[in-house]
Amino acid sequence: MKNQVAEQTLFGHPKGLFYLFFAELWERFSFYGMRALLMLYMTQYLMYDDKMSFGIFAAYGSLVYVTPLIGGIVADKILGYKKSIILGGILMAAGHFILTIEHPITFYSALALLIVGNGFFKPNISSFVGSLYQKGDERRDSGFMIFYMGVNIGGWIAPLLCGWLGITYGWHYGFGLAGIGMLFGLFVFNRAIKKGVFGKKGEVANKKLYEQRFAGIKTGQLVTIGAILMIPIMALIVKFNEFEHYLVWLVSFGIITILFVIFKQATKTERGQLGVLIYFTILACLFFIVFEQAGSSLTLFAERNVDLRGINASQSNSLNSFYIILLAIPFTWLWTYLSRTHKNPSSPFKMGLGLVLVGLGFLTFGYSSNYMNDTAQVPMLFLIAGIFIYTLGELFLSPIGLSKVTELSPKKFISFLMGVWFLASFYGHFFAGKIAQLTTIVEGEESIFTKGIFANLTPKITGLDYQEIQSMGEAHLQLYSYVSVFTGIGLVTFFIGLLAILIVPFIKKFMGGVK
Ligand code: GLN
């Protein structure tokens, strides 16, 4: 009976996909709902200054994407997907509810719970989607596209609802609603397990090891204890975030060592595929460094230098999710149609195109200054169009990347390599913060993106000359610093994307038949 349920399909996809869709929708609801309140809660309730709040926000934003490495290994080697996702979900729900107690101590503990919980939840639910499809199944990419739509429905409505509740009625209501969202996610997931929609997929990875006792405690329980012990460590890193760069070094060193070990054990085809995965992750890193400007420098650009009509600067952030919800279904049709007619472009091509598009999106912001008015504001159309273009890029790169991780990884390392993929966001957030800092005006100093190799191109695109702009006042200088940085990073990603497209035939050789 249960096997029959596991084989049922809905809209041509395994039924399990739709349960994972809703579980992830609710988890992302909680994640983005809480994130929408975080900066305001720190600056307005905890009374942290801007610098400290930015530091905490960036540390939290990046750390949630480093724990998937550990959550991935644990799922591959011991727990399997189902137990990992439930453990992660419980930790995250606890984090959200603890946040409703408004105090600095509970604040750091809650962030740490969310960081550790996400590590168990996010990579494993993504790998679980992949496990619903056989190798070579043409539906895989469109399945991930549907899943990604769930991510963004959650990401779109949560800031509106939690933000409104938190600001109008009190912080704890907003955080509480995020927690309820996470409980919904857990409920949907649990129901799917009970109904048997996943069949035998996602069970404990190593039953013998799971049951084995150390000092009288089962390994399965030791994992939970380990997760709880990680909480104070994460809380300390968030608090003392000025030392986070040591973690960046440590992770980089650790990851290179582990990948080296996996390489040694792998067959020749697997080595090629692993190489391609690492290459994809590096492209994704570049993508996210640029993309993650959205929450920081791009929002400030919108606030200060865009002639906004009908929306405020923070609302411009939800445009990205809105576009994805709008485009996900047409994209799913596109992939299905192109696969049927054997015209579906290869994944290295799509990844390259993703980078080209994020580059073009930021070049659109850069170009906007050609149309500035007397108060150094640019028409809103550029903001709307640029976000649309980089969202197209995201759709070519992010869901395709998830899909390929599940197809290119050796089976026993899938979740770990999913964790490696999410490192793109860890590095992305970290370096995005550094780039965003370059948009602050330093008296008498030209942008680094209008010097050296950028000296000719950037001013041509932005239409701004530093000497002239200096005499025009603060607002103009601020616009100059935004558009110069956006143009600079836009150019870099655009050209690297083009290069990635040029070398597609070479990359395909290492993919062992995977498209
Ligand atoms: N917005 C996506 C999500 O929340 C992208 C995350 C990522 O890969 N960094 O899943």
Coordinates of C-alpha atoms and ligand atoms in Angstrom, one line a residue:
M1 CA 0.0 0.0 0.0
K2 CA 2.7 2.5 1.1
N3 CA 4.8 1.7 -2.1
Q4 CA 1.8 2.5 -4.2
V5 CA 1.4 5.8 -2.5
A6 CA 5.0 6.5 -3.1
E7 CA 4.6 6.0 -6.8
Q8 CA 1.6 8.3 -7.3
T9 CA 2.2 11.4 -9.4
L10 CA 0.6 14.8 -9.5
F11 CA 0.9 17.2 -12.5
G12 CA 3.4 14.7 -13.9
H13 CA 5.7 14.8 -10.8
P14 CA 6.1 12.4 -7.9
K15 CA 3.5 13.3 -5.2
G16 CA 6.3 13.7 -2.6
L17 CA 7.4 16.8 -4.5
F18 CA 4.3 18.7 -3.5
Y19 CA 4.7 17.8 0.2
L20 CA 8.3 18.9 0.1
F21 CA 7.1 22.1 -1.7
F22 CA 4.7 23.0 1.1
A23 CA 7.1 22.0 3.9
E24 CA 9.8 24.2 2.4
L25 CA 7.3 27.0 1.7
W26 CA 6.5 27.1 5.4
E27 CA 10.1 26.8 6.5
R28 CA 11.1 29.7 4.2
F29 CA 8.1 31.6 5.5
S30 CA 9.6 31.3 9.0
F31 CA 13.1 32.1 7.8
Y32 CA 12.3 35.2 5.8
G33 CA 9.6 36.4 8.1
M34 CA 12.0 36.5 11.0
R35 CA 14.8 38.0 8.8
A36 CA 12.5 40.9 7.8
L37 CA 12.2 41.9 11.4
L38 CA 15.7 41.2 12.5
M39 CA 17.4 44.5 11.6
L40 CA 14.6 46.6 13.0
Y41 CA 14.4 44.6 16.2
M42 CA 18.1 45.1 16.8
T43 CA 18.2 48.8 16.1
Q44 CA 14.8 49.8 17.6
Y45 CA 14.3 47.4 20.5
L46 CA 17.7 46.1 21.6
M47 CA 19.1 49.5 20.8
Y48 CA 22.2 48.2 19.1
D49 CA 24.0 50.7 16.9
D50 CA 24.0 50.3 13.1
K51 CA 27.5 48.9 12.9
M52 CA 26.8 46.2 15.5
S53 CA 23.5 45.3 13.9
F54 CA 25.0 45.1 10.4
G55 CA 27.7 42.8 11.9
I56 CA 25.2 40.5 13.5
F57 CA 22.9 40.5 10.5
A58 CA 25.8 39.5 8.2
A59 CA 27.2 36.9 10.5
Y60 CA 23.7 35.3 10.9
G61 CA 23.1 35.5 7.2
S62 CA 26.3 33.7 6.4
L63 CA 26.4 31.2 9.2
V64 CA 23.0 29.7 8.3
Y65 CA 24.7 28.6 5.1
V66 CA 27.8 27.1 6.7
T67 CA 26.0 24.6 9.0
P68 CA 24.4 22.7 6.0
L69 CA 27.9 21.2 5.5
I70 CA 27.6 19.4 8.9
G71 CA 23.9 18.7 8.5
G72 CA 24.7 17.2 5.1
I73 CA 27.4 14.9 6.3
V74 CA 25.3 13.7 9.3
A75 CA 22.4 12.9 6.9
D76 CA 24.6 11.1 4.4
K77 CA 26.4 9.0 7.1
I78 CA 23.9 8.5 9.9
L79 CA 20.5 10.1 10.1
G80 CA 19.1 10.1 6.5
Y81 CA 16.9 12.9 5.2
K82 CA 13.7 12.3 7.2
K83 CA 15.2 12.4 10.7
S84 CA 17.6 15.3 9.7
I85 CA 14.8 17.4 8.4
I86 CA 12.7 16.8 11.5
L87 CA 15.6 17.6 13.8
G88 CA 16.4 20.8 11.9
G89 CA 12.7 21.8 11.9
I90 CA 12.4 21.4 15.7
L91 CA 15.5 23.4 16.3
M92 CA 14.4 26.2 14.1
A93 CA 10.9 26.3 15.6
A94 CA 12.5 26.5 19.0
G95 CA 14.6 29.3 17.8
H96 CA 11.7 31.3 16.5
F97 CA 9.7 30.8 19.7
I98 CA 12.7 31.7 21.9
L99 CA 13.0 35.0 19.9
T100 CA 9.6 36.0 21.2
I101 CA 11.2 36.4 24.6
E102 CA 12.6 39.9 24.1
H103 CA 16.0 39.8 25.8
P104 CA 19.6 39.9 24.5
I105 CA 20.5 36.5 25.9
T106 CA 17.5 34.7 24.4
F107 CA 18.3 36.7 21.2
Y108 CA 21.7 35.2 20.6
S109 CA 20.5 31.7 21.7
A110 CA 17.6 31.9 19.3
L111 CA 19.8 33.0 16.3
A112 CA 22.2 30.1 17.1
L113 CA 19.3 27.6 17.2
L114 CA 18.1 28.9 13.8
I115 CA 21.7 28.6 12.4
V116 CA 22.1 25.0 13.6
G117 CA 18.5 24.0 12.6
N118 CA 18.9 25.4 9.1
G119 CA 22.0 23.2 8.7
F120 CA 19.9 20.1 9.2
F121 CA 16.8 21.2 7.3
K122 CA 17.8 23.1 4.2
P123 CA 20.4 20.9 2.4
N124 CA 18.5 17.7 3.3
I125 CA 15.1 18.8 2.0
S126 CA 16.8 20.0 -1.2
S127 CA 18.6 16.6 -1.6
F128 CA 15.3 14.8 -0.8
V129 CA 13.7 16.5 -3.8
G130 CA 16.5 15.1 -6.0
S131 CA 16.0 11.6 -4.6
L132 CA 12.5 11.5 -6.0
Y133 CA 13.9 11.3 -9.6
Q134 CA 16.0 8.6 -11.2
K135 CA 19.3 9.5 -12.8
G136 CA 18.7 11.0 -16.2
D137 CA 15.0 11.8 -15.5
E138 CA 14.1 14.8 -17.6
R139 CA 11.7 16.1 -15.0
R140 CA 14.4 16.8 -12.4
D141 CA 15.1 20.5 -13.4
S142 CA 11.4 21.3 -13.6
G143 CA 10.8 19.6 -10.3
F144 CA 13.4 21.9 -8.7
M145 CA 11.8 24.8 -10.4
I146 CA 8.5 24.0 -8.7
F147 CA 10.3 23.5 -5.4
Y148 CA 12.0 26.9 -5.8
M149 CA 8.6 28.5 -6.3
G150 CA 7.6 27.2 -2.9
V151 CA 10.8 28.8 -1.5
N152 CA 9.7 32.1 -2.9
I153 CA 6.1 32.0 -2.0
G154 CA 7.2 31.7 1.6
G155 CA 9.9 34.4 1.1
W156 CA 7.3 36.7 -0.4
I157 CA 4.4 36.6 2.0
A158 CA 6.3 36.2 5.2
P159 CA 8.0 39.7 5.3
L160 CA 4.6 41.2 4.6
L161 CA 2.7 39.3 7.3
C162 CA 5.4 38.9 10.0
G163 CA 6.7 42.4 9.3
W164 CA 3.2 43.9 9.7
L165 CA 2.4 41.9 12.9
G166 CA 5.8 42.6 14.4
I167 CA 5.7 46.3 13.8
T168 CA 2.1 47.0 14.5
Y169 CA 1.4 44.7 17.4
G170 CA 4.8 43.9 19.0
W171 CA 7.9 42.0 18.0
H172 CA 7.0 38.8 19.6
Y173 CA 3.9 38.5 17.5
G174 CA 5.9 38.7 14.3
F175 CA 8.5 36.2 15.6
G176 CA 5.8 34.0 16.9
L177 CA 4.0 33.8 13.6
A178 CA 7.4 32.8 12.0
G179 CA 7.5 30.0 14.6
I180 CA 4.0 28.9 13.7
G181 CA 5.0 28.8 10.1
M182 CA 7.9 26.4 10.9
L183 CA 5.4 24.2 12.9
F184 CA 3.2 24.1 9.8
G185 CA 6.2 23.0 7.8
L186 CA 7.0 20.2 10.2
F187 CA 3.4 19.2 10.2
V188 CA 3.2 18.9 6.4
F189 CA 6.4 16.9 6.4
N190 CA 5.3 14.6 9.1
R191 CA 2.0 14.0 7.4
A192 CA 3.8 13.0 4.2
I193 CA 5.9 10.5 6.1
K194 CA 2.8 9.0 7.8
K195 CA 1.0 8.7 4.5
G196 CA 4.0 7.0 3.0
V197 CA 4.5 9.4 0.1
F198 CA 8.3 9.0 0.2
G199 CA 8.2 5.2 0.5
K200 CA 11.5 3.9 1.7
K201 CA 13.4 7.0 0.6
G202 CA 15.2 9.1 3.1
E203 CA 15.3 6.5 5.9
V204 CA 18.2 6.3 8.4
A205 CA 21.4 6.1 6.2
N206 CA 23.3 3.7 8.4
K207 CA 21.1 1.7 10.7
K208 CA 24.0 -0.1 12.4
L209 CA 25.9 3.1 13.2
Y210 CA 22.6 4.8 14.2
E211 CA 21.9 2.1 16.8
Q212 CA 25.4 1.8 18.0
R213 CA 26.0 3.0 21.6
F214 CA 28.9 5.1 22.8
A215 CA 29.1 5.4 26.6
G216 CA 25.5 4.0 26.7
I217 CA 24.1 6.6 24.3
K218 CA 22.9 5.8 20.8
T219 CA 24.7 7.6 17.9
G220 CA 21.3 8.9 16.8
Q221 CA 20.9 10.6 20.2
L222 CA 24.5 11.8 20.2
V223 CA 23.8 13.7 17.0
T224 CA 21.1 15.7 18.9
I225 CA 23.5 16.3 21.8
G226 CA 26.1 17.4 19.3
A227 CA 23.6 19.8 17.6
I228 CA 22.8 21.3 21.0
L229 CA 26.4 21.7 21.9
M230 CA 26.9 23.7 18.6
I231 CA 24.4 26.3 19.8
P232 CA 26.6 28.2 22.2
I233 CA 29.5 28.1 19.7
M234 CA 27.3 29.6 17.0
A235 CA 26.0 32.2 19.5
L236 CA 29.5 33.2 20.3
I237 CA 30.5 33.6 16.7
V238 CA 27.4 35.8 16.0
K239 CA 28.3 37.9 19.1
F240 CA 32.0 38.3 18.2
N241 CA 31.4 38.5 14.5
E242 CA 34.4 40.7 13.9
F243 CA 36.4 37.4 14.1
E244 CA 34.3 35.6 11.5
H245 CA 37.0 35.8 8.8
Y246 CA 38.9 33.2 10.8
L247 CA 35.9 30.9 10.2
V248 CA 36.0 31.7 6.5
W249 CA 39.6 30.5 6.5
L250 CA 38.9 27.4 8.6
V251 CA 35.9 26.4 6.4
S252 CA 37.9 26.9 3.2
F253 CA 40.8 24.8 4.6
G254 CA 38.5 22.1 5.9
I255 CA 36.5 21.9 2.7
I256 CA 39.5 21.6 0.5
T257 CA 40.8 18.7 2.7
I258 CA 37.5 16.8 2.7
L259 CA 37.0 17.3 -1.0
F260 CA 40.6 16.0 -1.5
V261 CA 39.7 12.8 0.4
I262 CA 36.5 12.3 -1.5
F263 CA 38.4 12.8 -4.8
K264 CA 40.8 10.1 -3.8
Q265 CA 38.1 7.6 -3.2
A266 CA 36.1 8.5 -6.3
T267 CA 36.1 6.8 -9.7
K268 CA 37.3 8.6 -12.8
T269 CA 33.8 9.6 -13.9
E270 CA 32.9 10.7 -10.4
R271 CA 36.0 12.9 -10.2
G272 CA 35.0 14.7 -13.4
Q273 CA 31.5 15.2 -12.1
L274 CA 32.8 16.5 -8.7
G275 CA 35.1 18.9 -10.5
V276 CA 32.1 20.3 -12.4
L277 CA 30.1 20.6 -9.2
I278 CA 33.0 22.6 -7.6
Y279 CA 33.1 24.8 -10.7
F280 CA 29.3 25.4 -10.5
T281 CA 29.7 26.3 -6.8
I282 CA 32.4 28.8 -7.6
L283 CA 30.1 30.4 -10.3
A284 CA 27.3 30.4 -7.7
C285 CA 29.6 32.2 -5.2
L286 CA 30.2 35.0 -7.7
F287 CA 26.5 35.1 -8.4
F288 CA 25.5 35.4 -4.7
I289 CA 28.2 38.0 -3.9
V290 CA 26.4 40.3 -6.4
F291 CA 22.9 39.1 -5.7
E292 CA 23.2 39.6 -2.0
Q293 CA 23.7 43.3 -2.5
A294 CA 19.9 43.3 -2.7
G295 CA 19.3 43.4 1.0
S296 CA 22.0 46.0 1.7
S297 CA 23.5 48.4 -0.8
L298 CA 20.7 48.0 -3.3
T299 CA 18.0 48.7 -0.7
L300 CA 19.9 51.9 0.4
F301 CA 20.3 52.9 -3.3
A302 CA 16.5 52.5 -3.7
E303 CA 15.9 54.5 -0.6
R304 CA 18.3 57.4 -1.4
N305 CA 18.7 57.6 -5.1
V306 CA 15.6 56.1 -6.8
D307 CA 12.5 58.1 -7.5
L308 CA 10.2 55.6 -5.9
R309 CA 6.5 55.6 -6.7
G310 CA 3.9 53.5 -4.8
I311 CA 6.4 51.3 -3.0
N312 CA 9.1 51.9 -0.4
A313 CA 12.7 50.8 -0.5
S314 CA 12.2 47.7 1.7
Q315 CA 9.2 46.6 -0.4
S316 CA 11.4 46.6 -3.5
N317 CA 13.0 43.5 -1.9
S318 CA 9.9 41.4 -2.4
L319 CA 9.9 42.1 -6.2
N320 CA 12.5 39.3 -6.6
S321 CA 10.3 36.6 -5.0
F322 CA 7.3 38.0 -6.9
Y323 CA 9.0 37.6 -10.2
I324 CA 10.0 34.1 -9.4
I325 CA 6.5 33.1 -8.5
L326 CA 5.4 34.6 -11.8
L327 CA 8.1 32.9 -13.8
A328 CA 8.5 29.5 -12.2
I329 CA 5.6 27.8 -14.0
P330 CA 6.5 29.2 -17.5
F331 CA 10.1 28.1 -16.9
T332 CA 9.0 24.6 -15.9
W333 CA 7.0 24.4 -19.1
L334 CA 10.0 25.7 -21.0
W335 CA 12.3 23.0 -19.6
T336 CA 9.8 20.3 -20.3
Y337 CA 9.2 21.5 -23.8
L338 CA 12.9 21.9 -24.6
S339 CA 13.7 18.5 -23.2
R340 CA 11.0 16.9 -25.3
T341 CA 12.3 18.5 -28.4
H342 CA 15.9 17.7 -27.4
K343 CA 16.8 21.4 -27.3
N344 CA 17.3 21.9 -23.6
P345 CA 20.5 23.8 -23.1
S346 CA 23.1 22.1 -20.9
S347 CA 23.5 23.0 -17.3
P348 CA 26.9 24.7 -17.7
F349 CA 25.4 26.9 -20.3
K350 CA 22.5 27.8 -18.0
M351 CA 24.9 28.6 -15.1
G352 CA 26.9 30.9 -17.4
L353 CA 23.8 32.6 -18.6
G354 CA 22.7 33.1 -14.9
L355 CA 26.0 35.0 -14.3
V356 CA 25.6 37.0 -17.5
L357 CA 22.1 38.0 -16.4
V358 CA 23.0 39.0 -12.9
G359 CA 25.8 41.1 -14.5
L360 CA 23.3 42.7 -16.9
G361 CA 20.8 43.4 -14.0
F362 CA 23.5 45.3 -12.1
L363 CA 24.7 47.1 -15.3
T364 CA 21.1 48.3 -15.6
F365 CA 21.3 49.9 -12.1
G366 CA 24.7 51.3 -13.2
Y367 CA 23.3 52.8 -16.4
S368 CA 20.4 54.4 -14.6
S369 CA 22.5 57.4 -13.5
N370 CA 22.4 58.7 -17.2
Y371 CA 18.8 59.6 -16.4
M372 CA 19.2 61.2 -12.9
N373 CA 17.3 64.3 -12.0
D374 CA 18.5 67.4 -10.2
T375 CA 18.2 65.7 -6.8
A376 CA 20.3 62.7 -8.0
Q377 CA 17.4 60.4 -8.2
V378 CA 17.0 57.9 -11.1
P379 CA 13.7 56.6 -12.6
M380 CA 12.2 53.6 -10.8
L381 CA 11.9 51.7 -14.1
F382 CA 15.6 50.9 -13.9
L383 CA 15.2 49.3 -10.5
I384 CA 12.2 47.2 -11.6
A385 CA 13.9 46.2 -14.8
G386 CA 17.3 45.4 -13.2
I387 CA 15.7 43.2 -10.5
F388 CA 13.7 41.4 -13.2
I389 CA 16.9 40.7 -15.2
Y390 CA 18.8 39.4 -12.2
T391 CA 15.9 37.3 -11.1
L392 CA 15.9 35.6 -14.6
G393 CA 19.6 34.9 -13.8
E394 CA 18.7 33.4 -10.5
L395 CA 16.2 31.1 -12.2
F396 CA 18.9 29.9 -14.6
L397 CA 21.4 29.3 -11.9
S398 CA 20.0 28.5 -8.4
P399 CA 17.3 25.8 -9.0
I400 CA 19.5 24.3 -11.8
G401 CA 22.4 24.2 -9.4
L402 CA 20.3 22.3 -6.8
S403 CA 19.2 19.9 -9.4
K404 CA 22.7 19.2 -10.7
V405 CA 24.1 18.7 -7.2
T406 CA 21.7 15.8 -6.7
E407 CA 22.5 14.4 -10.1
L408 CA 26.3 14.8 -10.3
S409 CA 27.2 13.8 -6.7
P410 CA 28.3 10.3 -5.8
K411 CA 25.2 8.9 -4.0
K412 CA 26.8 8.6 -0.5
F413 CA 27.9 12.3 -0.5
I414 CA 24.8 14.0 -2.0
S415 CA 23.8 15.9 1.1
F416 CA 27.3 16.9 2.0
L417 CA 27.8 18.2 -1.5
M418 CA 24.5 20.0 -1.2
G419 CA 26.1 21.7 1.9
V420 CA 29.1 22.6 -0.3
W421 CA 26.7 24.2 -2.8
F422 CA 25.1 26.3 0.0
L423 CA 28.6 27.5 0.9
A424 CA 28.2 29.7 -2.2
S425 CA 25.7 31.7 -0.1
F426 CA 28.0 31.6 2.9
Y427 CA 30.9 33.2 1.0
G428 CA 28.3 35.2 -1.0
H429 CA 27.0 36.9 2.2
F430 CA 30.4 37.4 3.6
F431 CA 32.0 39.1 0.6
A432 CA 28.7 40.9 -0.4
G433 CA 29.1 42.7 2.9
K434 CA 32.6 43.8 2.0
I435 CA 31.5 45.0 -1.4
A436 CA 28.5 46.9 0.1
Q437 CA 31.0 48.7 2.3
L438 CA 32.6 50.1 -0.9
T439 CA 29.4 52.1 -1.5
T440 CA 30.0 54.3 1.5
I441 CA 31.4 57.7 0.4
V442 CA 34.9 58.4 1.6
E443 CA 35.7 62.1 1.3
G444 CA 38.0 62.8 -1.6
E445 CA 38.3 59.2 -2.7
E446 CA 37.3 57.9 -6.1
S447 CA 35.5 54.5 -6.4
I448 CA 37.9 51.6 -7.0
F449 CA 35.5 50.6 -9.8
T450 CA 36.4 53.7 -11.8
K451 CA 40.1 53.1 -11.5
G452 CA 42.6 50.7 -13.2
I453 CA 41.0 48.4 -15.7
F454 CA 37.6 50.0 -15.0
A455 CA 38.8 53.5 -15.7
N456 CA 37.4 53.6 -19.3
L457 CA 34.4 51.4 -19.1
T458 CA 32.6 52.3 -15.8
P459 CA 32.3 56.1 -16.4
K460 CA 31.1 55.4 -19.9
I461 CA 28.3 53.2 -18.6
T462 CA 27.3 55.4 -15.6
G463 CA 27.8 58.6 -17.5
L464 CA 29.3 60.1 -14.4
D465 CA 32.7 61.8 -14.0
Y466 CA 34.2 61.9 -10.6
Q467 CA 35.7 65.4 -10.9
E468 CA 32.4 66.8 -12.0
I469 CA 30.3 64.9 -9.5
Q470 CA 32.4 66.0 -6.6
S471 CA 31.2 69.6 -6.9
M472 CA 27.5 68.6 -7.1
G473 CA 27.0 67.7 -3.5
E474 CA 26.4 64.6 -1.2
A475 CA 23.4 63.1 -3.0
H476 CA 25.2 63.0 -6.3
L477 CA 28.4 61.7 -4.8
Q478 CA 26.3 58.9 -3.1
L479 CA 24.7 58.0 -6.5
Y480 CA 28.1 58.0 -8.1
S481 CA 29.4 55.5 -5.5
Y482 CA 26.4 53.2 -5.9
V483 CA 26.4 53.1 -9.6
S484 CA 30.1 52.7 -9.9
V485 CA 30.1 49.7 -7.6
F486 CA 27.1 48.2 -9.4
T487 CA 28.7 48.7 -12.8
G488 CA 32.0 47.3 -11.6
I489 CA 30.6 44.1 -10.2
G490 CA 28.1 43.9 -13.1
L491 CA 31.0 44.0 -15.6
V492 CA 33.0 41.3 -13.8
T493 CA 30.1 38.9 -13.6
F494 CA 29.0 39.6 -17.1
F495 CA 32.4 38.8 -18.6
I496 CA 33.0 35.7 -16.3
G497 CA 29.5 34.5 -17.4
L498 CA 30.5 34.9 -21.1
L499 CA 33.7 33.0 -20.5
A500 CA 31.7 30.2 -18.7
I501 CA 29.4 30.0 -21.8
L502 CA 32.5 29.8 -24.1
I503 CA 33.9 26.9 -22.2
V504 CA 30.7 24.8 -22.1
P505 CA 31.9 22.2 -24.6
F506 CA 35.0 21.6 -22.4
I507 CA 33.0 21.3 -19.1
K508 CA 30.5 18.9 -20.7
K509 CA 33.3 16.4 -21.2
F510 CA 33.6 15.9 -17.5
M511 CA 29.9 15.4 -16.8
G512 CA 29.7 11.7 -17.5
G513 CA 26.5 12.1 -19.7
V514 CA 24.6 14.3 -17.2
K515 CA 23.1 17.3 -18.9
Ligands
GLN1 N1 16.3 32.3 -2.0 C1 16.8 30.9 -2.0 C2 16.4 30.2 -0.8 O1 16.1 30.8 0.2 C3 18.3 31.0 -2.3 C4 19.1 30.5 -1.2 C5 20.5 30.2 -1.6 O2 20.8 29.3 -2.3 N2 21.3 31.0 -1.0 O3 16.4 29.0 -0.8

